Every structure is written in C-alpha cells, then in structure tokens.
Amino acid sequence: MTLAFDIEARDPHSRARAGRITTAHGVIETPVFMPVGTRGSIKSLTPDEVRNHGAQIILGNTYHLYLQPGHELIARMGGLHHFMGWDGPILTDSGGFQVFSLVYGGIADEIKGRRPTQQVQPGMVKVTDDAVIFKSYIDGSMHVFTPERSIEIQKGIGADIILCFDELPPFHAGYDYTARSLERTHAWERRCLMFHRATQEGGLPFVPPNPYQALFGIVHGGVFPDLRRASAEYLRELPFDGLCIGGSLGENKQQMREVVDMTVPHMPDHLPRHLLGIGDVDDLIECVARGIDMFDCVSPTRLGRHGTALVRDAERRWKLNVANAALRDDPTPLDAWCDCYTCRRYSRAYIHHLFRAQELLGIRLVSLHNVAFLLKLMRTIRQSIIEGRFAHLRAEWLGI
Amino acid sequence: MTLAFDIEARDPHSRARAGRITTAHGVIETPVFMPVGTRGSIKSLTPDEVRNHGAQIILGNTYHLYLQPGHELIARMGGLHHFMGWDGPILTDSGGFQVFSLVYGGIADEIKGRRPTQQVQPGMVKVTDDAVIFKSYIDGSMHVFTPERSIEIQKGIGADIILCFDELPPFHAGYDYTARSLERTHAWERRCLMFHRATQEGGLPFVPPNPYQALFGIVHGGVFPDLRRASAEYLRELPFDGLCIGGSLGENKQQMREVVDMTVPHMPDHLPRHLLGIGDVDDLIECVARGIDMFDCVSPTRLGRHGTALVRDAERRWKLNVANAALRDDPTPLDAWCDCYTCRRYSRAYIHHLFRAQELLGIRLVSLHNVAFLLKLMRTIRQSIIEGRFAHLRAEWLGI
C-alpha cells in the first residue's frame, strides 16, 4: 500500500469533499494546494518556512530536475526529500508539460487559452508514438523522453506521488488531433504503469531512494466532452492511485470549469483528483466545488517575484500591486485576514519600499505571503466543508 | 546618557579588549561585527534571521535611505527600527562615503587601494567648505548635504549611533590635500556636534523617533602618521560618544593595519573604536589585536550574492566558490565549524545546485551563512580575550 485516500466529509450542495491522503512521508488533508519547487526549491523560500505556514505537499518538476542536477545525482544524495531538506510528501510531474511547451511555444499560454507569444518551433523536438526528442533549455543538448524514461527519472527523484508521461496537444489542435493524441497518451500511461510495476523490485541503474511511490494517471481529451468521458472511463479501469485532469482546459476560466464539470462525474469517487496547474483564488474555490481534491500552481511565487500580493478582496481580483504609490506610507499589513510571517511583522509601506529599492527580501516576503495565503484559504475551505458551511464561504469569498 | 562603554577584559599581548556598549535599544558585546542593511534590509535576510544568528547591531546607509524612501517617511513610520522590524541597536553612517564615491569614481576601490575602474567624474558633485552637492543615483536629481543636513537626516532615521559628516579624499590625493581635507572634516565634525546638541530638545521638521542617539566622530588623516595623530588628538577633546577610523586606509592590508597602528594609540581608551568598512576574516582578527571594537562591512552578503561562502580555511583565504564543480556531490555542510541554519540543514551539493540553477534561495542561504560565520568568529574572538587565549586563537586562525 503506497497511498490511501479517505473521504471525511462531503458538501451537500456541490461535489466538494474533504479527505485525507496518506503517503510514505505523511498525511495530506484535502482539498490541498501544493506550492511548486521547480528546481528543488520553492523560489526564494526554505522548506521550513513553507512547512511552518501549512504546506503539506510540494511539487517538483521532473524536466528541470532531470536536466539539473540530474536524477541520478539526486538519487545518490538520498532523493529529493533529503537533497532539498523537505521531509513531507512530494509530487513530481512527468516532464511532459515542459517538453511539449518547447514544441508548441509556451504551452502554459495555450492551456490557459492565451495566444502564443512566440512562433511555434516544430523543429525543436520530434514526437513519435514511442518517444519525445527535445533540446535542453540550458545548453541545447538533445534528450529523449519515453514513458519508461520519465518513470525511471521520477524513481530517481523519489517523490511520493509520480505522474504518467502524457502528450500535451496544443489547444487549437481541434477534435481529430486531440482524439489521436488521447490514444497515444493512453498507450503511454499503460506503459508507465507497467514499467512502474516492473521496477518495484529493482532493475534500475540506481537505488531508488523512495520505494513507496504512488502513480497517478492523467485524464485528457481537451475541451471535448466525449473525449474527456472516454479518457476518464478508460483510466478508471487501470490500477492508478489517483487521477489528474491535464491537457487543454480551454480558452478561459469559464471553459476550464466546464472541462472539470464534464470530467469529474466520470472519475472514480474513491481516488484523489488533481487539477494540474491551476491556482487562482476563484478557480480554487470553484474547482473544489466541482470535486477537485489537489491543486498546484507556480502563481504564488511568480506573483511574488513580480510584486503582486494576494489579498482577500474580490473587487481587486484578489491581487495587490505592492509597487503602487498608494502603499508608500500604509502602515497596515498586506492583508488583514492573513496571519503569515510577512503580515505579522511588516507593513505595506516597508514592502513597497523593498520593491522600489529592488531588495531581494521583498520578493521573499511577498512570495511567502502568497503561498501562506493560498494554504490558509485551502484550510479554510476544508474546514467549511467539514462544518457544512462551504456554500456560504464560496458566496462570501467570490462576492456572489 | 545615550551610550555607555565598559571594558571587561584586555589581552595582555596586544591591544585587544572585550567590552559592552549600552544603547537605548540594548547591549552590544564587543568586539562586534555589524551586518550592513544599506536600504533597510540585510540583503535577502530578515531581521529575525540575523538576530537569531547573533547579530547585535546593524548598520543602515544614510545616503540610500535619504534618497529612498526618505528620512521623513521613515520618521513618520516610527523610525528605521520599527519600519524594518529590527528592535536592536542600529548605527547609521553620515552619507559622506557615498556622496564622495560619486566624485571619485568608486571610493570603495580607492580606500581599499584598488585602482579606479571608471573615470573620475568631477562634474557630478561640487564640494565647498559648507556643503556637498551631488546627484541621486536613482534619478539624477540634485541634492545638497551639509553637516547639519546629515545629522538631521540621521535623526529622522533614528539610529542609536550616528556618525559625523566627513570628506573622503581620494587615496592618491597626497599629503597636502589630505591635510587640508582634514581641516575641513574637523570643522564639519564640530558643526555636527553642535547641531546634534542644539536639536536634542526639538527644532526639527519632524518628531525624531529616537531621542537617545549617540554621536561618533571620525578620525581622518589618510596614511600619514602625523595627520592621524593630530586628528585623534583633536577629536578626543570633543564630547563624542565614540570614534571611528575613516578615510583612506592605504593600498593594501598591510598599510591598512599600519594606519590602525598609528591611530589607535592616540584615541581615548574609554571610548569604543569603530574601523569603518572592514570585514575580511584576517582583518577582523588583526584589527581586534590592534584595539578595534566595532566593524561593519557589506562583504558577507555581497560574497553571498556572488556564490562565495566563508570557510575556516586559511589556505583558501577563508573563501569557497560554491559553483565549483568539486562541490557537485559533496554531502557535507559549507563549513564544519559553522552552526548556522544553512550549515545545519543543507549540503554543499544542494547549495551548488541552487547557484547553478540561479535559484534565489542559494543567495539567501550563503548570505545567511556568511553573516553567521563572521558573527560566530567575533563571539569566539571575544571569548578568547576574556579567557586569555586570544594570542592562541589569532595564531590558529591565521595559520601563523
């Protein structure tokens, strides 16, 4: 038994549920938001800080860690937990998202429905039914990912939850491409599962630092209801420990929520559900209502680096630009509701000054606040589900 | 009484001494190293971190804080202590060092004996017997510092120890220029003292956040023994709370130590002595031996940003480049002697990875280590003076 999921409470007015995921490195109370540590660090923050502010699980990116410092070195250093000093649960993605963003010129933009800002560079990688060939973003060297290779790398990193390798078709690919891609992804997911099981007893070129890894499948199908349903129904028959919703989620927030709505009813109730890469305040609340248990997003640290603080203010779309001149002599904390280190100790005026003066501490304090803010939001959501107040919280936060 | 200095122990083989400085914001055990928070933050670190690692006093730069966010705003926000969240003692310099580095093209290089890397730009500022006119490094706007203005700004910032405004002549100025400059600086120091006393009871355009400020004079005279002696003898007759050694310290470490040797014997024994801007491991030890009580330097955080860690290794000149490939799979801490957060929690391999991946956390962890390393060194030096082992420590650390 590598992972257990127990549902503790359900909201009577929506698909929201509160549960507990048990892993080899501890328990995760859901719904949960996981901060992203792309290269083995939650940007500018220590593991202790994010743990002390309530982080239960963090995400590492296989693509980046494979290229630098390399999964074999991480395995030799005792696995990512030991290497980076985080002893709680870790999830790694498969690397698929990143290698395909090379070919489609910024897949994050695609998936979130924004138009590409750069030309597609189809020569950069080659995709076959067997493998993806791509260039390193660091030095341009050529690399090959197969489903088996992705799992092998993730076994070297040693996360508690690992993901299947999948193809990320571009949003504007249309129905036929998406349907063909879905077949390929399903075949890859089967191969991941087989390789994962085949190497449970050994056979890798290194000693895996964590023998208790759970494998999640990823539901694809773009914005097409019949493909999403087919994918969920296909994957639920395979022995995955949980399922993600991946691939294109449409052009805007409304379409993303429709994709979740068309997919969740066909996913098994007894497995945790992870919506990949989503982290806006309203999306977290709305997707919990739609039955999602797990979220990850780089947004809190990315926003922090650019001086945007999350605040409990629907009219501002939950965002405050700390460089705004109105904050120059504002003695109040970034957010009155938040109880993070930044909000307990520093004024908006000081943080405004740090950003104007381009001091690194500013990035750090706002990144910590943003991570803590989302973690507290998720705890508050969870408690409201348990206490039967989720509908009230949803209306109160979203101002509806 | 704004400041008291008590000497607790003296080394029988050198001028080293251990003492206690009492300020309005707490006691400082000397000899002491103070981390520098140029713009109201010890770069990348929180006040809590540096306090938890033994910092007793920090330095803020008047020039930078005056330009951004401005001393009147800092005064309105309750003073620098409250603004930046540091409740221990603070020292501010006078701004003189920075405004003169504009005219002489990098005065830090001059003072440390390196050749200027850029052309002198004499048009950038104008120096008269009354004032210095200079351009802001931020927006090129024109500003005027006088001795009185420097003290007024420092009263807005509210440090516990403030410094007299002084002229920083270039190293290559020669005897005659240095002698004339010394006269001007002495006149400025008298004006600072008079203005400091005249405004003790009020008369400033803001409410001073800290009414208990001590004022230190600065001994000048370049590398010339008679000028250094004349300066020390002149200033010791004025009611300063402590004295600094400032101005040109020669071309190299040896000449810097000679300047200290020619100056300290003429400084009063009962006042704390601050050697401005010096922070190398060997210089700290050698200048404590020469009777210095207080040090400040940006080096621990500057080295940290550039990936150089301080280590207890005289053969390496106490420096380790963390990007060195030899550290790639080194599981040991940066330094075995150090007990800072970084060394307790992270390996050289991980910190090497963070710098290779350009992760901000790397800067943070090495900066914290470097600050903690120097603070522990100073505590160790102090204890050795009290226990009569300073000569042994000096030989052991310097490998002599």
PDB file of N, CA and C in Angstrom, chain B residues 47-134:
ATOM      1  N   PRO B  47      15.332  40.479   9.609  1.00  0.00           N
ATOM      2  CA  PRO B  47      15.921  40.862  10.898  1.00  0.00           C
ATOM      3  C   PRO B  47      15.932  39.692  11.880  1.00  0.00           C
ATOM      4  N   ASP B  48      14.886  38.874  11.862  1.00  0.00           N
ATOM      5  CA  ASP B  48      14.825  37.752  12.796  1.00  0.00           C
ATOM      6  C   ASP B  48      15.963  36.773  12.551  1.00  0.00           C
ATOM      7  N   GLU B  49      16.257  36.513  11.288  1.00  0.00           N
ATOM      8  CA  GLU B  49      17.342  35.575  10.979  1.00  0.00           C
ATOM      9  C   GLU B  49      18.682  36.072  11.490  1.00  0.00           C
ATOM     10  N   VAL B  50      18.985  37.347  11.237  1.00  0.00           N
ATOM     11  CA  VAL B  50      20.299  37.831  11.674  1.00  0.00           C
ATOM     12  C   VAL B  50      20.348  37.920  13.194  1.00  0.00           C
ATOM     13  N   ARG B  51      19.224  38.271  13.817  1.00  0.00           N
ATOM     14  CA  ARG B  51      19.192  38.290  15.289  1.00  0.00           C
ATOM     15  C   ARG B  51      19.414  36.882  15.834  1.00  0.00           C
ATOM     16  N   ASN B  52      18.701  35.900  15.270  1.00  0.00           N
ATOM     17  CA  ASN B  52      18.818  34.522  15.748  1.00  0.00           C
ATOM     18  C   ASN B  52      20.213  33.953  15.532  1.00  0.00           C
ATOM     19  N   HIS B  53      20.966  34.550  14.640  1.00  0.00           N
ATOM     20  CA  HIS B  53      22.331  34.102  14.419  1.00  0.00           C
ATOM     21  C   HIS B  53      23.345  34.994  15.110  1.00  0.00           C
ATOM     22  N   GLY B  54      22.872  35.827  16.039  1.00  0.00           N
ATOM     23  CA  GLY B  54      23.793  36.533  16.912  1.00  0.00           C
ATOM     24  C   GLY B  54      24.085  37.981  16.573  1.00  0.00           C
ATOM     25  N   ALA B  55      23.404  38.557  15.563  1.00  0.00           N
ATOM     26  CA  ALA B  55      23.663  39.971  15.273  1.00  0.00           C
ATOM     27  C   ALA B  55      23.188  40.818  16.448  1.00  0.00           C
ATOM     28  N   GLN B  56      24.035  41.776  16.863  1.00  0.00           N
ATOM     29  CA  GLN B  56      23.696  42.634  17.992  1.00  0.00           C
ATOM     30  C   GLN B  56      23.379  44.047  17.548  1.00  0.00           C
ATOM     31  N   ILE B  57      23.937  44.450  16.428  1.00  0.00           N
ATOM     32  CA  ILE B  57      23.738  45.800  15.895  1.00  0.00           C
ATOM     33  C   ILE B  57      23.878  45.700  14.387  1.00  0.00           C
ATOM     34  N   ILE B  58      23.100  46.486  13.667  1.00  0.00           N
ATOM     35  CA  ILE B  58      23.216  46.523  12.215  1.00  0.00           C
ATOM     36  C   ILE B  58      23.467  47.953  11.768  1.00  0.00           C
ATOM     37  N   LEU B  59      23.950  48.101  10.548  1.00  0.00           N
ATOM     38  CA  LEU B  59      24.268  49.429  10.005  1.00  0.00           C
ATOM     39  C   LEU B  59      23.307  49.751   8.864  1.00  0.00           C
ATOM     40  N   GLY B  60      22.801  50.977   8.859  1.00  0.00           N
ATOM     41  CA  GLY B  60      21.992  51.466   7.732  1.00  0.00           C
ATOM     42  C   GLY B  60      22.727  52.606   7.047  1.00  0.00           C
ATOM     43  N   ASN B  61      22.516  52.757   5.732  1.00  0.00           N
ATOM     44  CA  ASN B  61      23.229  53.801   4.994  1.00  0.00           C
ATOM     45  C   ASN B  61      22.343  55.031   4.806  1.00  0.00           C
ATOM     46  N   THR B  62      22.791  56.137   5.358  1.00  0.00           N
ATOM     47  CA  THR B  62      22.027  57.384   5.310  1.00  0.00           C
ATOM     48  C   THR B  62      21.786  57.854   3.883  1.00  0.00           C
ATOM     49  N   TYR B  63      22.804  57.772   3.055  1.00  0.00           N
ATOM     50  CA  TYR B  63      22.662  58.224   1.664  1.00  0.00           C
ATOM     51  C   TYR B  63      21.522  57.488   0.962  1.00  0.00           C
ATOM     52  N   HIS B  64      21.512  56.163   1.054  1.00  0.00           N
ATOM     53  CA  HIS B  64      20.478  55.383   0.366  1.00  0.00           C
ATOM     54  C   HIS B  64      19.104  55.603   0.980  1.00  0.00           C
ATOM     55  N   LEU B  65      19.029  55.618   2.299  1.00  0.00           N
ATOM     56  CA  LEU B  65      17.724  55.749   2.960  1.00  0.00           C
ATOM     57  C   LEU B  65      17.138  57.146   2.775  1.00  0.00           C
ATOM     58  N   TYR B  66      18.027  58.145   2.667  1.00  0.00           N
ATOM     59  CA  TYR B  66      17.571  59.519   2.405  1.00  0.00           C
ATOM     60  C   TYR B  66      16.917  59.597   1.017  1.00  0.00           C
ATOM     61  N   LEU B  67      17.557  58.965   0.029  1.00  0.00           N
ATOM     62  CA  LEU B  67      17.008  59.024  -1.324  1.00  0.00           C
ATOM     63  C   LEU B  67      15.771  58.131  -1.473  1.00  0.00           C
ATOM     64  N   GLN B  68      15.738  57.028  -0.725  1.00  0.00           N
ATOM     65  CA  GLN B  68      14.651  56.053  -0.891  1.00  0.00           C
ATOM     66  C   GLN B  68      14.545  55.213   0.374  1.00  0.00           C
ATOM     67  N   PRO B  69      13.495  55.311   1.173  1.00  0.00           N
ATOM     68  CA  PRO B  69      12.228  56.028   0.934  1.00  0.00           C
ATOM     69  C   PRO B  69      12.225  57.458   1.450  1.00  0.00           C
ATOM     70  N   GLY B  70      13.322  57.942   2.026  1.00  0.00           N
ATOM     71  CA  GLY B  70      13.348  59.295   2.591  1.00  0.00           C
ATOM     72  C   GLY B  70      13.240  59.256   4.105  1.00  0.00           C
ATOM     73  N   HIS B  71      14.060  60.087   4.768  1.00  0.00           N
ATOM     74  CA  HIS B  71      14.101  60.036   6.236  1.00  0.00           C
ATOM     75  C   HIS B  71      12.824  60.544   6.865  1.00  0.00           C
ATOM     76  N   GLU B  72      12.117  61.454   6.191  1.00  0.00           N
ATOM     77  CA  GLU B  72      10.886  61.956   6.805  1.00  0.00           C
ATOM     78  C   GLU B  72       9.806  60.871   6.800  1.00  0.00           C
ATOM     79  N   LEU B  73       9.751  60.085   5.737  1.00  0.00           N
ATOM     80  CA  LEU B  73       8.810  58.961   5.729  1.00  0.00           C
ATOM     81  C   LEU B  73       9.190  57.950   6.801  1.00  0.00           C
ATOM     82  N   ILE B  74      10.498  57.660   6.906  1.00  0.00           N
ATOM     83  CA  ILE B  74      10.929  56.709   7.946  1.00  0.00           C
ATOM     84  C   ILE B  74      10.539  57.233   9.322  1.00  0.00           C
ATOM     85  N   ALA B  75      10.733  58.543   9.549  1.00  0.00           N
ATOM     86  CA  ALA B  75      10.344  59.124  10.847  1.00  0.00           C
ATOM     87  C   ALA B  75       8.842  58.952  11.079  1.00  0.00           C
ATOM     88  N   ARG B  76       8.044  59.209  10.048  1.00  0.00           N
ATOM     89  CA  ARG B  76       6.580  59.046  10.188  1.00  0.00           C
ATOM     90  C   ARG B  76       6.207  57.603  10.484  1.00  0.00           C
ATOM     91  N   MET B  77       6.981  56.659   9.943  1.00  0.00           N
ATOM     92  CA  MET B  77       6.686  55.238  10.161  1.00  0.00           C
ATOM     93  C   MET B  77       7.262  54.749  11.497  1.00  0.00           C
ATOM     94  N   GLY B  78       7.742  55.671  12.325  1.00  0.00           N
ATOM     95  CA  GLY B  78       8.208  55.288  13.662  1.00  0.00           C
ATOM     96  C   GLY B  78       9.703  55.066  13.756  1.00  0.00           C
ATOM     97  N   GLY B  79      10.441  55.436  12.692  1.00  0.00           N
ATOM     98  CA  GLY B  79      11.894  55.247  12.705  1.00  0.00           C
ATOM     99  C   GLY B  79      12.280  53.940  12.034  1.00  0.00           C
ATOM    100  N   LEU B  80      13.580  53.821  11.736  1.00  0.00           N
ATOM    101  CA  LEU B  80      14.055  52.652  10.988  1.00  0.00           C
ATOM    102  C   LEU B  80      13.827  51.350  11.762  1.00  0.00           C
ATOM    103  N   HIS B  81      13.992  51.380  13.086  1.00  0.00           N
ATOM    104  CA  HIS B  81      13.764  50.164  13.873  1.00  0.00           C
ATOM    105  C   HIS B  81      12.382  49.594  13.569  1.00  0.00           C
ATOM    106  N   HIS B  82      11.380  50.438  13.708  1.00  0.00           N
ATOM    107  CA  HIS B  82      10.007  49.969  13.522  1.00  0.00           C
ATOM    108  C   HIS B  82       9.740  49.649  12.049  1.00  0.00           C
ATOM    109  N   PHE B  83      10.242  50.508  11.157  1.00  0.00           N
ATOM    110  CA  PHE B  83       9.980  50.360   9.720  1.00  0.00           C
ATOM    111  C   PHE B  83      10.471  49.007   9.206  1.00  0.00           C
ATOM    112  N   MET B  84      11.691  48.627   9.607  1.00  0.00           N
ATOM    113  CA  MET B  84      12.262  47.389   9.067  1.00  0.00           C
ATOM    114  C   MET B  84      12.113  46.202  10.015  1.00  0.00           C
ATOM    115  N   GLY B  85      11.568  46.415  11.207  1.00  0.00           N
ATOM    116  CA  GLY B  85      11.326  45.291  12.103  1.00  0.00           C
ATOM    117  C   GLY B  85      12.565  44.777  12.818  1.00  0.00           C
ATOM    118  N   TRP B  86      13.473  45.696  13.145  1.00  0.00           N
ATOM    119  CA  TRP B  86      14.683  45.329  13.901  1.00  0.00           C
ATOM    120  C   TRP B  86      14.665  46.156  15.181  1.00  0.00           C
ATOM    121  N   ASP B  87      14.562  45.495  16.339  1.00  0.00           N
ATOM    122  CA  ASP B  87      14.424  46.266  17.575  1.00  0.00           C
ATOM    123  C   ASP B  87      15.725  46.368  18.360  1.00  0.00           C
ATOM    124  N   GLY B  88      16.833  45.919  17.797  1.00  0.00           N
ATOM    125  CA  GLY B  88      18.135  46.066  18.439  1.00  0.00           C
ATOM    126  C   GLY B  88      18.798  47.368  18.021  1.00  0.00           C
ATOM    127  N   PRO B  89      20.035  47.572  18.486  1.00  0.00           N
ATOM    128  CA  PRO B  89      20.759  48.795  18.126  1.00  0.00           C
ATOM    129  C   PRO B  89      21.014  48.908  16.613  1.00  0.00           C
ATOM    130  N   ILE B  90      21.003  50.141  16.134  1.00  0.00           N
ATOM    131  CA  ILE B  90      21.332  50.457  14.734  1.00  0.00           C
ATOM    132  C   ILE B  90      22.362  51.587  14.735  1.00  0.00           C
ATOM    133  N   LEU B  91      23.274  51.526  13.773  1.00  0.00           N
ATOM    134  CA  LEU B  91      24.215  52.617  13.510  1.00  0.00           C
ATOM    135  C   LEU B  91      23.965  53.097  12.085  1.00  0.00           C
ATOM    136  N   THR B  92      23.933  54.413  11.887  1.00  0.00           N
ATOM    137  CA  THR B  92      23.916  54.923  10.513  1.00  0.00           C
ATOM    138  C   THR B  92      25.204  55.671  10.238  1.00  0.00           C
ATOM    139  N   ASP B  93      25.700  55.523   9.011  1.00  0.00           N
ATOM    140  CA  ASP B  93      26.822  56.360   8.589  1.00  0.00           C
ATOM    141  C   ASP B  93      26.260  57.728   8.211  1.00  0.00           C
ATOM    142  N   SER B  94      27.130  58.618   7.770  1.00  0.00           N
ATOM    143  CA  SER B  94      26.710  60.008   7.570  1.00  0.00           C
ATOM    144  C   SER B  94      26.277  60.297   6.141  1.00  0.00           C
ATOM    145  N   GLY B  95      26.514  59.365   5.230  1.00  0.00           N
ATOM    146  CA  GLY B  95      26.271  59.630   3.815  1.00  0.00           C
ATOM    147  C   GLY B  95      27.503  60.155   3.102  1.00  0.00           C
ATOM    148  N   GLY B  96      28.507  60.570   3.844  1.00  0.00           N
ATOM    149  CA  GLY B  96      29.704  61.141   3.233  1.00  0.00           C
ATOM    150  C   GLY B  96      30.408  60.165   2.304  1.00  0.00           C
ATOM    151  N   PHE B  97      30.579  58.948   2.775  1.00  0.00           N
ATOM    152  CA  PHE B  97      31.263  57.941   1.979  1.00  0.00           C
ATOM    153  C   PHE B  97      30.620  57.800   0.591  1.00  0.00           C
ATOM    154  N   GLN B  98      29.285  57.732   0.565  1.00  0.00           N
ATOM    155  CA  GLN B  98      28.603  57.504  -0.716  1.00  0.00           C
ATOM    156  C   GLN B  98      28.658  58.736  -1.622  1.00  0.00           C
ATOM    157  N   VAL B  99      28.429  59.943  -1.065  1.00  0.00           N
ATOM    158  CA  VAL B  99      28.431  61.098  -1.964  1.00  0.00           C
ATOM    159  C   VAL B  99      29.826  61.342  -2.534  1.00  0.00           C
ATOM    160  N   PHE B 100      30.862  61.067  -1.757  1.00  0.00           N
ATOM    161  CA  PHE B 100      32.207  61.264  -2.300  1.00  0.00           C
ATOM    162  C   PHE B 100      32.618  60.152  -3.246  1.00  0.00           C
ATOM    163  N   SER B 101      31.990  58.985  -3.119  1.00  0.00           N
ATOM    164  CA  SER B 101      32.334  57.946  -4.086  1.00  0.00           C
ATOM    165  C   SER B 101      31.783  58.313  -5.457  1.00  0.00           C
ATOM    166  N   LEU B 102      30.769  59.203  -5.518  1.00  0.00           N
ATOM    167  CA  LEU B 102      30.308  59.699  -6.818  1.00  0.00           C
ATOM    168  C   LEU B 102      31.383  60.549  -7.489  1.00  0.00           C
ATOM    169  N   VAL B 103      32.035  61.401  -6.707  1.00  0.00           N
ATOM    170  CA  VAL B 103      33.010  62.302  -7.326  1.00  0.00           C
ATOM    171  C   VAL B 103      34.308  61.579  -7.643  1.00  0.00           C
ATOM    172  N   TYR B 104      34.678  60.618  -6.828  1.00  0.00           N
ATOM    173  CA  TYR B 104      35.980  59.988  -7.047  1.00  0.00           C
ATOM    174  C   TYR B 104      35.871  58.642  -7.733  1.00  0.00           C
ATOM    175  N   GLY B 105      34.685  58.340  -8.264  1.00  0.00           N
ATOM    176  CA  GLY B 105      34.558  57.151  -9.108  1.00  0.00           C
ATOM    177  C   GLY B 105      34.828  55.856  -8.390  1.00  0.00           C
ATOM    178  N   GLY B 106      34.096  55.601  -7.338  1.00  0.00           N
ATOM    179  CA  GLY B 106      34.269  54.317  -6.660  1.00  0.00           C
ATOM    180  C   GLY B 106      35.239  54.427  -5.513  1.00  0.00           C
ATOM    181  N   ILE B 107      34.806  55.097  -4.464  1.00  0.00           N
ATOM    182  CA  ILE B 107      35.729  55.358  -3.363  1.00  0.00           C
ATOM    183  C   ILE B 107      36.069  54.083  -2.609  1.00  0.00           C
ATOM    184  N   ALA B 108      35.197  53.097  -2.694  1.00  0.00           N
ATOM    185  CA  ALA B 108      35.500  51.833  -2.020  1.00  0.00           C
ATOM    186  C   ALA B 108      36.781  51.250  -2.607  1.00  0.00           C
ATOM    187  N   ASP B 109      36.897  51.344  -3.936  1.00  0.00           N
ATOM    188  CA  ASP B 109      38.130  50.878  -4.566  1.00  0.00           C
ATOM    189  C   ASP B 109      39.323  51.695  -4.086  1.00  0.00           C
ATOM    190  N   GLU B 110      39.127  53.006  -4.026  1.00  0.00           N
ATOM    191  CA  GLU B 110      40.214  53.878  -3.586  1.00  0.00           C
ATOM    192  C   GLU B 110      40.678  53.490  -2.190  1.00  0.00           C
ATOM    193  N   ILE B 111      39.708  53.392  -1.296  1.00  0.00           N
ATOM    194  CA  ILE B 111      40.063  53.174   0.103  1.00  0.00           C
ATOM    195  C   ILE B 111      40.724  51.832   0.291  1.00  0.00           C
ATOM    196  N   LYS B 112      40.301  50.873  -0.508  1.00  0.00           N
ATOM    197  CA  LYS B 112      40.912  49.564  -0.387  1.00  0.00           C
ATOM    198  C   LYS B 112      42.130  49.412  -1.297  1.00  0.00           C
ATOM    199  N   GLY B 113      42.575  50.530  -1.897  1.00  0.00           N
ATOM    200  CA  GLY B 113      43.842  50.540  -2.599  1.00  0.00           C
ATOM    201  C   GLY B 113      43.788  50.018  -4.028  1.00  0.00           C
ATOM    202  N   ARG B 114      42.558  49.710  -4.512  1.00  0.00           N
ATOM    203  CA  ARG B 114      42.473  49.273  -5.905  1.00  0.00           C
ATOM    204  C   ARG B 114      42.378  50.502  -6.800  1.00  0.00           C
ATOM    205  N   ARG B 115      42.823  50.341  -8.006  1.00  0.00           N
ATOM    206  CA  ARG B 115      42.758  51.445  -8.949  1.00  0.00           C
ATOM    207  C   ARG B 115      41.303  51.665  -9.375  1.00  0.00           C
ATOM    208  N   PRO B 116      40.930  52.900  -9.659  1.00  0.00           N
ATOM    209  CA  PRO B 116      39.558  53.165 -10.097  1.00  0.00           C
ATOM    210  C   PRO B 116      39.252  52.408 -11.388  1.00  0.00           C
ATOM    211  N   THR B 117      38.043  51.877 -11.493  1.00  0.00           N
ATOM    212  CA  THR B 117      37.647  51.159 -12.704  1.00  0.00           C
ATOM    213  C   THR B 117      36.923  52.090 -13.659  1.00  0.00           C
ATOM    214  N   GLN B 118      36.579  53.281 -13.234  1.00  0.00           N
ATOM    215  CA  GLN B 118      35.926  54.218 -14.143  1.00  0.00           C
ATOM    216  C   GLN B 118      36.613  55.570 -14.010  1.00  0.00           C
ATOM    217  N   GLN B 119      36.415  56.412 -15.007  1.00  0.00           N
ATOM    218  CA  GLN B 119      36.999  57.744 -14.972  1.00  0.00           C
ATOM    219  C   GLN B 119      36.381  58.559 -13.850  1.00  0.00           C
ATOM    220  N   VAL B 120      37.215  59.370 -13.226  1.00  0.00           N
ATOM    221  CA  VAL B 120      36.719  60.330 -12.242  1.00  0.00           C
ATOM    222  C   VAL B 120      35.770  61.293 -12.956  1.00  0.00           C
ATOM    223  N   GLN B 121      34.647  61.580 -12.334  1.00  0.00           N
ATOM    224  CA  GLN B 121      33.681  62.487 -12.933  1.00  0.00           C
ATOM    225  C   GLN B 121      33.504  63.703 -12.024  1.00  0.00           C
ATOM    226  N   PRO B 122      34.437  64.647 -12.081  1.00  0.00           N
ATOM    227  CA  PRO B 122      34.416  65.742 -11.120  1.00  0.00           C
ATOM    228  C   PRO B 122      33.186  66.633 -11.268  1.00  0.00           C
ATOM    229  N   GLY B 123      32.543  66.608 -12.414  1.00  0.00           N
ATOM    230  CA  GLY B 123      31.365  67.452 -12.578  1.00  0.00           C
ATOM    231  C   GLY B 123      30.133  66.935 -11.869  1.00  0.00           C
ATOM    232  N   MET B 124      30.203  65.704 -11.395  1.00  0.00           N
ATOM    233  CA  MET B 124      28.997  65.144 -10.803  1.00  0.00           C
ATOM    234  C   MET B 124      28.628  65.791  -9.483  1.00  0.00           C
ATOM    235  N   VAL B 125      29.611  66.243  -8.740  1.00  0.00           N
ATOM    236  CA  VAL B 125      29.287  66.886  -7.470  1.00  0.00           C
ATOM    237  C   VAL B 125      30.193  68.086  -7.302  1.00  0.00           C
ATOM    238  N   LYS B 126      29.797  68.951  -6.392  1.00  0.00           N
ATOM    239  CA  LYS B 126      30.622  70.099  -6.048  1.00  0.00           C
ATOM    240  C   LYS B 126      30.824  70.081  -4.540  1.00  0.00           C
ATOM    241  N   VAL B 127      32.064  70.292  -4.137  1.00  0.00           N
ATOM    242  CA  VAL B 127      32.372  70.302  -2.712  1.00  0.00           C
ATOM    243  C   VAL B 127      32.844  71.696  -2.336  1.00  0.00           C
ATOM    244  N   THR B 128      32.214  72.292  -1.345  1.00  0.00           N
ATOM    245  CA  THR B 128      32.696  73.565  -0.792  1.00  0.00           C
ATOM    246  C   THR B 128      32.974  73.340   0.690  1.00  0.00           C
ATOM    247  N   ASP B 129      33.460  74.376   1.333  1.00  0.00           N
ATOM    248  CA  ASP B 129      33.675  74.236   2.768  1.00  0.00           C
ATOM    249  C   ASP B 129      32.358  74.097   3.522  1.00  0.00           C
ATOM    250  N   ASP B 130      31.268  74.438   2.841  1.00  0.00           N
ATOM    251  CA  ASP B 130      29.984  74.396   3.533  1.00  0.00           C
ATOM    252  C   ASP B 130      29.161  73.157   3.201  1.00  0.00           C
ATOM    253  N   ALA B 131      29.323  72.619   2.003  1.00  0.00           N
ATOM    254  CA  ALA B 131      28.341  71.620   1.564  1.00  0.00           C
ATOM    255  C   ALA B 131      28.886  70.749   0.442  1.00  0.00           C
ATOM    256  N   VAL B 132      28.188  69.655   0.185  1.00  0.00           N
ATOM    257  CA  VAL B 132      28.449  68.805  -0.971  1.00  0.00           C
ATOM    258  C   VAL B 132      27.168  68.750  -1.782  1.00  0.00           C
ATOM    259  N   ILE B 133      27.305  69.025  -3.078  1.00  0.00           N
ATOM    260  CA  ILE B 133      26.152  68.934  -3.981  1.00  0.00           C
ATOM    261  C   ILE B 133      26.356  67.683  -4.822  1.00  0.00           C
ATOM    262  N   PHE B 134      25.338  66.850  -4.885  1.00  0.00           N
ATOM    263  CA  PHE B 134      25.510  65.570  -5.589  1.00  0.00           C
ATOM    264  C   PHE B 134      24.216  65.196  -6.299  1.00  0.00           C
TER     265      PHE B 134
END
